[in-house]
Coordinates of C-alpha atoms in Angstrom, one line a residue:
M78 CA -16.6 -66.6 33.0
T79 CA -14.2 -63.6 33.1
K80 CA -14.3 -61.4 30.1
N81 CA -11.3 -61.0 27.9
V82 CA -9.7 -57.5 28.2
T83 CA -7.3 -55.3 26.2
F84 CA -5.6 -52.1 27.4
S85 CA -2.6 -50.0 26.6
L86 CA 0.6 -51.3 28.1
G87 CA 3.3 -48.8 26.9
N88 CA 2.5 -46.1 29.5
V89 CA 2.7 -48.7 32.4
A90 CA 5.9 -50.2 31.0
L91 CA 7.6 -46.8 30.8
I92 CA 6.6 -46.0 34.4
D93 CA 7.7 -49.4 35.8
K94 CA 11.0 -49.5 33.8
I95 CA 12.2 -46.1 35.3
D96 CA 10.9 -47.1 38.7
A97 CA 12.8 -50.4 38.6
Q98 CA 16.0 -48.7 37.5
T99 CA 15.9 -45.8 39.9
Q100 CA 13.4 -46.5 42.7
F101 CA 11.9 -43.1 41.7
F102 CA 8.5 -43.3 43.4
E103 CA 9.7 -44.7 46.8
S104 CA 12.5 -42.2 46.9
I105 CA 10.3 -39.2 46.3
L106 CA 6.9 -40.2 47.6
G107 CA 7.7 -42.8 50.2
G108 CA 5.8 -42.0 53.4
I109 CA 3.9 -39.0 51.8
G110 CA 0.7 -41.0 51.7
G111 CA 0.6 -41.8 55.4
R112 CA -1.1 -45.1 56.1
S113 CA -2.7 -45.3 52.7
Q114 CA -1.7 -48.4 50.8
T115 CA -2.9 -47.0 47.5
F116 CA -1.1 -43.6 47.5
I117 CA 1.9 -44.5 45.2
P118 CA -0.3 -46.8 42.9
S119 CA -2.7 -43.9 42.6
V120 CA 0.1 -41.5 41.6
K121 CA 1.2 -44.1 39.0
L122 CA -2.4 -44.4 37.7
L123 CA -2.7 -40.6 37.4
I124 CA 0.6 -40.4 35.5
S125 CA -0.3 -43.4 33.3
N126 CA -3.5 -41.5 32.4
K127 CA -1.4 -38.5 31.3
L128 CA 0.7 -40.8 29.2
D129 CA -2.5 -42.3 27.6
Q130 CA -5.8 -40.7 26.9
S131 CA -5.6 -38.0 29.6
V132 CA -9.2 -38.2 30.6
S133 CA -10.6 -36.3 33.6
V134 CA -9.9 -37.8 37.1
N135 CA -13.5 -38.8 37.7
K136 CA -13.5 -40.8 34.4
I137 CA -10.1 -42.6 34.8
L138 CA -11.6 -45.7 36.5
D139 CA -14.2 -46.1 33.7
F140 CA -11.2 -46.7 31.3
A141 CA -9.0 -48.7 33.8
P142 CA -9.8 -52.4 34.0
D143 CA -9.0 -54.4 37.1
E144 CA -6.1 -56.0 35.4
L145 CA -4.5 -52.6 34.7
L146 CA -5.0 -51.6 38.3
E147 CA -3.4 -54.8 39.5
T148 CA -0.4 -54.2 37.2
L149 CA 0.1 -50.7 38.8
G150 CA 0.1 -52.2 42.3
F151 CA -3.5 -51.9 43.6
E152 CA -4.5 -54.7 45.9
R153 CA -8.1 -53.7 46.2
K154 CA -10.7 -51.5 44.6
V155 CA -10.1 -47.8 44.5
S156 CA -12.7 -44.9 44.1
D157 CA -12.7 -41.5 42.4
R158 CA -12.6 -40.0 45.9
S159 CA -9.3 -41.7 46.6
L160 CA -7.8 -40.3 43.5
Y161 CA -8.9 -36.8 44.4
R162 CA -7.5 -37.3 47.9
T163 CA -4.2 -38.2 46.3
L164 CA -4.1 -34.9 44.4
E165 CA -4.9 -33.0 47.6
R166 CA -2.1 -34.8 49.5
L167 CA 0.4 -34.1 46.7
G168 CA -0.5 -30.4 46.8
E169 CA -0.3 -30.3 50.5
R170 CA 3.1 -31.9 50.6
Q171 CA 4.5 -30.1 47.6
P172 CA 7.6 -28.5 49.3
I173 CA 8.6 -31.9 50.7
I174 CA 8.1 -33.6 47.4
L175 CA 10.1 -31.1 45.5
E176 CA 12.9 -31.1 48.1
R177 CA 13.1 -34.9 47.9
F178 CA 13.1 -34.6 44.1
Q179 CA 16.0 -32.2 44.2
Q180 CA 17.9 -34.5 46.5
W181 CA 17.2 -37.5 44.3
V182 CA 18.5 -35.7 41.2
K183 CA 21.6 -34.6 43.1
D184 CA 22.3 -38.1 44.5
R185 CA 22.3 -39.6 41.1
G186 CA 24.5 -37.0 39.5
L187 CA 21.8 -35.7 37.2
V188 CA 22.2 -32.0 38.0
D189 CA 23.7 -30.2 35.0
S190 CA 25.9 -27.1 35.7
V191 CA 24.1 -25.2 32.9
Q192 CA 20.4 -24.5 33.6
V193 CA 17.9 -22.9 31.3
M194 CA 14.9 -21.2 33.0
D195 CA 11.6 -20.2 31.6
F196 CA 8.0 -19.3 32.7
S197 CA 4.6 -20.0 31.4
S198 CA 0.9 -20.1 32.5
S199 CA -2.2 -22.3 32.3
Y200 CA -5.8 -21.2 32.6
F201 CA -8.7 -22.4 34.6
E202 CA -12.2 -23.4 33.6
G203 CA -13.9 -21.8 36.6
T204 CA -13.4 -18.9 39.0
K205 CA -13.1 -20.5 42.4
C206 CA -9.4 -21.4 42.8
P207 CA -7.5 -19.1 45.1
L208 CA -4.4 -19.5 42.7
G209 CA -6.4 -18.0 39.9
A210 CA -5.8 -14.4 38.8
L211 CA -5.9 -12.4 35.6
G212 CA -2.5 -11.9 34.0
Y213 CA -0.5 -12.1 30.7
S214 CA -1.9 -15.3 29.1
R215 CA 0.5 -17.4 27.1
D216 CA -2.5 -19.5 26.0
S217 CA -4.4 -16.6 24.3
Q218 CA -7.1 -16.8 27.0
P219 CA -6.9 -13.3 28.4
G220 CA -10.4 -13.4 30.0
K221 CA -9.8 -16.5 32.1
L222 CA -8.1 -16.9 35.4
Q223 CA -4.7 -18.5 35.3
F224 CA -1.7 -19.6 37.4
T225 CA 1.9 -19.2 36.5
F226 CA 4.7 -21.7 36.8
G227 CA 8.5 -21.7 36.3
I228 CA 10.9 -24.5 35.5
S229 CA 14.7 -24.9 35.5
V230 CA 16.0 -27.6 33.1
G231 CA 19.6 -28.8 32.7
M232 CA 21.3 -29.2 29.3
N233 CA 20.8 -32.9 29.8
G234 CA 17.0 -32.5 29.8
I235 CA 16.6 -33.2 33.5
P236 CA 14.7 -30.5 35.5
T237 CA 15.9 -29.4 38.9
M238 CA 12.9 -27.3 40.1
L239 CA 9.2 -26.4 39.5
T240 CA 7.6 -23.3 41.0
I241 CA 3.9 -22.5 41.0
Q242 CA 2.6 -18.9 41.6
K243 CA -0.6 -16.9 41.2
G244 CA -1.6 -15.9 37.7
N245 CA -0.7 -12.2 38.1
V246 CA 2.9 -12.8 39.3
Q247 CA 5.3 -11.3 36.8
D248 CA 8.4 -13.2 35.5
K249 CA 10.9 -10.9 37.2
A250 CA 9.3 -11.5 40.7
H251 CA 8.8 -15.3 39.9
M252 CA 12.5 -15.5 38.9
G253 CA 13.6 -14.6 42.4
S254 CA 11.8 -17.7 43.9
L255 CA 13.1 -20.0 41.2
I256 CA 16.7 -18.8 41.7
R257 CA 16.5 -19.3 45.5
L258 CA 15.2 -22.9 45.2
C259 CA 17.5 -24.0 42.4
A260 CA 20.5 -22.7 44.3
K261 CA 19.9 -25.5 46.9
V262 CA 21.0 -28.2 44.5
L263 CA 23.2 -26.5 41.9
P264 CA 27.0 -26.6 42.2
K265 CA 28.9 -23.3 42.6
K266 CA 29.7 -21.4 39.4
S267 CA 26.7 -23.0 37.6
L268 CA 25.4 -20.9 34.7
L269 CA 21.7 -19.8 34.7
V270 CA 20.3 -18.9 31.2
F271 CA 17.1 -17.0 31.0
D272 CA 15.4 -14.4 28.8
C273 CA 14.7 -10.7 29.4
G274 CA 11.5 -11.4 31.4
G275 CA 13.6 -12.3 34.5
N276 CA 16.4 -9.9 33.8
T277 CA 16.5 -7.4 36.6
K278 CA 19.4 -5.9 38.5
K279 CA 18.1 -7.4 41.8
N280 CA 17.9 -10.9 40.3
K281 CA 21.4 -10.7 38.8
Q282 CA 22.8 -9.6 42.1
K283 CA 21.0 -12.5 43.8
I284 CA 22.6 -14.9 41.4
R285 CA 26.1 -13.6 41.9
G286 CA 25.5 -13.6 45.7
L287 CA 24.9 -17.3 45.5
Q288 CA 28.2 -17.8 43.6
L289 CA 26.4 -18.6 40.4
H290 CA 26.7 -17.1 36.9
Y291 CA 24.0 -15.8 34.6
L292 CA 23.5 -15.3 30.9
T293 CA 20.4 -13.3 29.8
L294 CA 19.0 -11.1 27.1
K295 CA 18.9 -7.3 27.5
A296 CA 15.4 -5.9 27.1
K297 CA 15.1 -4.2 23.7
K298 CA 14.5 -0.6 24.7
K299 CA 15.5 2.2 22.3
G300 CA 17.7 4.3 24.6
P301 CA 19.9 1.6 26.1
Y302 CA 20.1 -0.3 22.8
R303 CA 21.3 2.7 20.9
N304 CA 24.1 3.2 23.4
E305 CA 25.1 -0.5 22.8
I306 CA 24.9 0.0 19.0
A307 CA 27.2 3.0 19.4
V308 CA 29.7 0.8 21.1
Y309 CA 29.4 -1.7 18.4
N310 CA 30.0 0.9 15.6
A311 CA 32.9 2.5 17.5
K312 CA 34.8 -0.8 18.0
E313 CA 34.9 -2.1 14.5
E314 CA 38.4 -3.5 15.0
D315 CA 37.1 -5.7 18.0
R316 CA 34.3 -7.3 16.0
V317 CA 34.3 -11.1 15.9
S318 CA 32.4 -12.8 13.1
F319 CA 31.1 -16.4 12.8
S320 CA 28.3 -18.6 11.4
L321 CA 25.8 -20.4 13.6
N322 CA 22.9 -22.5 12.3
D323 CA 23.4 -21.1 8.7
R324 CA 23.2 -17.5 9.9
R325 CA 26.1 -15.1 10.0
Y326 CA 26.7 -13.0 13.1
S327 CA 29.2 -10.3 14.2
C328 CA 29.8 -9.4 17.8
V329 CA 31.5 -6.8 19.9
K330 CA 32.2 -7.7 23.6
H331 CA 32.8 -5.0 26.2
K332 CA 32.8 -4.8 30.0
D333 CA 30.5 -2.6 32.0
G334 CA 31.5 -2.8 35.7
E335 CA 31.4 -6.5 36.7
E336 CA 29.2 -7.4 33.7
Y337 CA 30.1 -8.4 30.2
R338 CA 28.0 -7.2 27.3
Y339 CA 27.9 -9.1 24.0
V340 CA 26.4 -6.9 21.2
F341 CA 25.4 -9.1 18.2
F342 CA 24.3 -8.1 14.7
S343 CA 23.0 -10.3 11.9
E344 CA 22.2 -9.1 8.4
D345 CA 19.9 -12.1 7.9
L346 CA 18.1 -11.3 11.2
A347 CA 17.7 -7.7 10.2
S348 CA 16.2 -8.7 6.8
D349 CA 13.7 -11.0 8.4
Q350 CA 12.6 -8.4 11.0
L351 CA 12.3 -5.7 8.3
A352 CA 10.3 -8.0 6.1
K353 CA 7.8 -8.7 9.0
K354 CA 7.4 -5.0 9.7
T355 CA 6.9 -4.3 6.1
R356 CA 4.1 -6.9 5.9
K357 CA 2.5 -5.4 9.0
L358 CA 2.5 -1.9 7.5
E359 CA 0.9 -3.3 4.3
Q360 CA -1.8 -4.9 6.4
D361 CA -2.4 -1.7 8.3
L362 CA -2.6 0.3 5.0
E363 CA -5.2 -2.1 3.7
K364 CA -7.3 -1.6 6.8
G365 CA -6.8 2.1 6.5
K366 CA -8.2 2.1 2.9
N367 CA -11.5 0.6 4.3
L368 CA -11.7 3.2 7.0
A369 CA -10.9 6.0 4.6
K370 CA -14.0 5.2 2.6
K371 CA -16.1 5.8 5.7
V372 CA -14.3 9.1 6.5
K373 CA -14.8 10.4 3.0
Q374 CA -18.5 9.6 3.2
G375 CA -18.7 11.4 6.6
K376 CA -19.7 8.2 8.4
D377 CA -18.8 7.2 12.0
L378 CA -15.9 4.7 12.2
D379 CA -17.3 2.8 15.1
Q380 CA -19.3 3.0 18.4
F381 CA -18.3 1.8 21.8
I382 CA -20.6 1.6 24.9
Y383 CA -19.5 2.7 28.4
P384 CA -21.5 3.3 31.6
E385 CA -22.6 6.8 30.8
G386 CA -23.5 6.3 27.1
W387 CA -21.7 5.8 23.8
I388 CA -18.3 6.7 22.5
I389 CA -18.5 7.6 18.8
A390 CA -15.2 7.4 16.9
R391 CA -14.8 9.8 13.9
G392 CA -11.7 10.3 11.7
H393 CA -10.0 12.9 9.6
F394 CA -7.1 12.9 7.1
Q395 CA -3.6 14.2 7.7
N396 CA -1.7 14.1 4.4
V397 CA 2.0 13.4 4.2
F398 CA 4.5 14.2 1.5
G399 CA 6.0 11.2 -0.2
D400 CA 5.5 7.6 1.0
V401 CA 4.1 6.9 4.4
P402 CA 7.1 6.0 6.7
N403 CA 6.9 2.7 8.4
P404 CA 6.3 3.5 12.1
Y405 CA 7.4 0.0 13.2
I406 CA 11.0 0.4 12.1
T407 CA 13.1 1.5 15.0
G408 CA 16.7 1.2 13.7
L409 CA 17.4 -1.7 16.1
E410 CA 16.7 -4.4 13.6
G411 CA 19.3 -7.1 13.5
F412 CA 20.8 -6.2 16.8
F413 CA 20.5 -7.9 20.2
V414 CA 22.5 -7.7 23.4
L415 CA 23.4 -10.5 25.8
E416 CA 24.5 -9.8 29.4
S417 CA 26.6 -12.2 31.4
S418 CA 28.8 -12.5 34.4
I419 CA 31.3 -14.7 32.5
D420 CA 34.0 -13.7 30.0
E421 CA 33.7 -16.2 27.1
D422 CA 34.0 -16.5 23.4
P423 CA 30.9 -14.8 21.7
E424 CA 30.1 -17.9 19.6
K425 CA 30.0 -20.1 22.8
I426 CA 27.9 -17.4 24.6
L427 CA 25.4 -17.3 21.7
T428 CA 25.2 -21.1 21.5
A429 CA 24.5 -21.3 25.2
Y430 CA 21.7 -18.8 24.9
K431 CA 20.1 -20.4 21.9
N432 CA 20.0 -23.7 24.0
R433 CA 17.1 -22.0 25.9
D434 CA 14.8 -23.9 23.5
R435 CA 15.3 -26.9 25.8
A436 CA 13.1 -25.1 28.4
E437 CA 10.6 -24.1 25.8
K438 CA 10.3 -27.7 24.6
F439 CA 10.0 -28.9 28.1
I440 CA 7.1 -26.5 28.7
R441 CA 5.5 -27.4 25.4
D442 CA 5.6 -31.1 26.5
L443 CA 3.9 -30.1 29.8
K444 CA 1.1 -28.2 28.0
E445 CA 0.6 -30.2 24.8
G446 CA 2.1 -33.6 25.5
A447 CA 0.9 -34.1 29.1
E448 CA -2.2 -31.9 28.4
M449 CA -1.9 -29.6 31.4
R450 CA -4.5 -27.1 30.2
P451 CA -7.2 -26.3 31.0
V452 CA -7.3 -26.9 34.7
R453 CA -10.7 -27.9 36.2
H454 CA -9.8 -28.3 39.8
W455 CA -10.8 -25.6 42.3
S456 CA -9.0 -26.2 45.6
R457 CA -5.4 -24.9 45.9
N458 CA -3.9 -28.2 46.9
A459 CA -5.7 -30.1 44.1
V460 CA -4.4 -27.7 41.5
I461 CA -0.8 -28.0 42.8
G462 CA -1.2 -31.8 43.0
Y463 CA -2.4 -31.8 39.4
V464 CA 0.5 -29.7 38.2
L465 CA 2.9 -32.1 40.1
I466 CA 1.4 -35.0 38.3
V467 CA 2.0 -33.3 34.9
F468 CA 5.5 -32.4 36.0
L469 CA 6.4 -35.9 37.2
T470 CA 5.0 -37.3 33.9
K471 CA 7.4 -35.2 31.9
V472 CA 10.3 -36.1 34.4
L473 CA 9.7 -39.8 33.7
T474 CA 9.8 -39.3 29.9
S475 CA 12.9 -37.1 30.3
L476 CA 14.6 -39.8 32.3
T477 CA 13.7 -42.4 29.7
E478 CA 15.2 -40.2 27.0
F479 CA 18.3 -39.6 29.1
F480 CA 18.9 -43.3 29.8
C481 CA 18.4 -44.3 26.1
E482 CA 21.5 -44.4 24.0
N483 CA 19.7 -43.3 20.8
P484 CA 16.0 -42.4 21.4
V485 CA 14.1 -42.0 18.1
V486 CA 11.1 -40.3 19.6
K487 CA 11.8 -37.2 21.7
N488 CA 8.5 -35.4 21.5
L489 CA 6.1 -36.4 24.3
K490 CA 3.0 -35.9 22.1
V491 CA 4.4 -38.3 19.5
L492 CA 5.7 -40.7 22.1
K493 CA 2.2 -41.1 23.6
K494 CA 0.9 -42.4 20.3
Y495 CA 3.5 -45.2 20.2
L496 CA 2.9 -46.0 23.9
A497 CA -0.9 -46.2 23.3
N498 CA -0.4 -48.6 20.4
L499 CA 1.4 -51.1 22.5
T500 CA -1.3 -53.2 24.0
L501 CA -1.8 -56.2 26.3
T502 CA -4.6 -58.6 25.7
I503 CA -5.6 -61.1 28.3
V504 CA -7.7 -64.0 27.1
Y505 CA -9.5 -66.1 29.7
P506 CA -10.2 -69.6 28.2
A507 CA -12.9 -71.8 29.6
F508 CA -10.3 -74.1 31.0
G509 CA -6.7 -73.4 31.9
Y510 CA -4.6 -70.3 32.7
P511 CA -5.1 -66.8 31.2
V512 CA -3.2 -66.1 28.0
R513 CA -1.3 -62.8 27.7
I514 CA -0.6 -61.4 24.3
I515 CA 1.5 -58.2 23.6
S516 CA 0.7 -56.4 20.4
N517 CA 2.1 -53.5 18.3
F518 CA 5.7 -53.4 19.8
S519 CA 7.1 -50.9 17.2
S520 CA 10.7 -50.3 16.3
E521 CA 10.4 -46.8 17.8
L522 CA 9.8 -48.3 21.3
E523 CA 12.7 -50.7 21.0
P524 CA 15.4 -48.2 22.3
I525 CA 13.0 -46.8 24.9
L526 CA 11.6 -50.0 26.5
G527 CA 14.1 -52.6 25.2
D528 CA 13.4 -56.1 26.6
F529 CA 11.6 -54.7 29.6
V530 CA 8.1 -55.5 28.3
R531 CA 9.0 -59.0 27.3
K532 CA 10.5 -59.7 30.7

């Protein structure tokens, strides 16, 4: 007698609903798997795993009953090796897949004319992957090899491109690749919004050469910023003041060549920054008190080993008159400068730049919701294929949110909990047909899945 079985249905329902509405998988992955009949079902299985427990690839089949595999489109048994081959094939065909994805987004009118761009990284558990390199770690894992990736997301939440680079590629170099690839699908005069990491003269010239516009933050360096602050102080009659998100701003706009500079100042922002720097000074002074005890007693502060022996650190006092000045205060507190190729109202410019958080939330969903990190694959193609699976997982949830009139759950990490709670139980009686029972269909899933599950 066949055993009764229960498994999560929400992840499968979300995948099938989007696929039924848009023919997503056949449009992007059709023919990529060659003669394999299990390629697209395997991709669906890998994505459904990311929407569920996100177990390692070699453990997926331990948690996937035959009934779940049949629901995803498998007609025969599949092995772990087949799933690994699917990752390898995805990585091998990455340029084709992303090109098809761009065309698919364009054909359905989902390309937004305002794109926010951002970069991040994820680290490896291992040292064998050729993509791995030491670089600035956003995951606070500076001793581990990593790769970097960049994304471009429209204001509608739909991405237009994913790029993957070695772990030591800087944002300003990575930005050039992302601009070139996004330009293939963006309409002319689209606006690219990014932070100071990708702000270089070369990148801005490349954007303008592609007949696109840019909006970015000027790197906060003392010399250039003091020049901009001087302009702000000199043009008091040109200042524009407004409130945004319960914070008051004033701005002076001026033109430098073909570029418009927006010099902003906020008293609230200055107070917050000064308060943080004051706290940092207080922490340093407290550490200094402990070190001063050792200095007064004539003790060594610390010892460090290096190939030829030991480095012994000793200290001495240098008294100052009055209070110790805060070395962290620069005089730039409360100021920031935005650079753009468009002449627009300062409030609209600032609003557009603050919408960069869409890219940050997208990356957070990739790393925390779809659980991108850490990466335990070693071959280059498998790593790229794995990142594509994570990316496509987030694309499907973004499409779900886009097609919903009023989605209650917008965070992928929270959405996964509701999807996991929705279960399908199949009861096999001694006589008669199997009985299928759907449980835990919550109100939060109603606007997302609607009647799709019941049908």
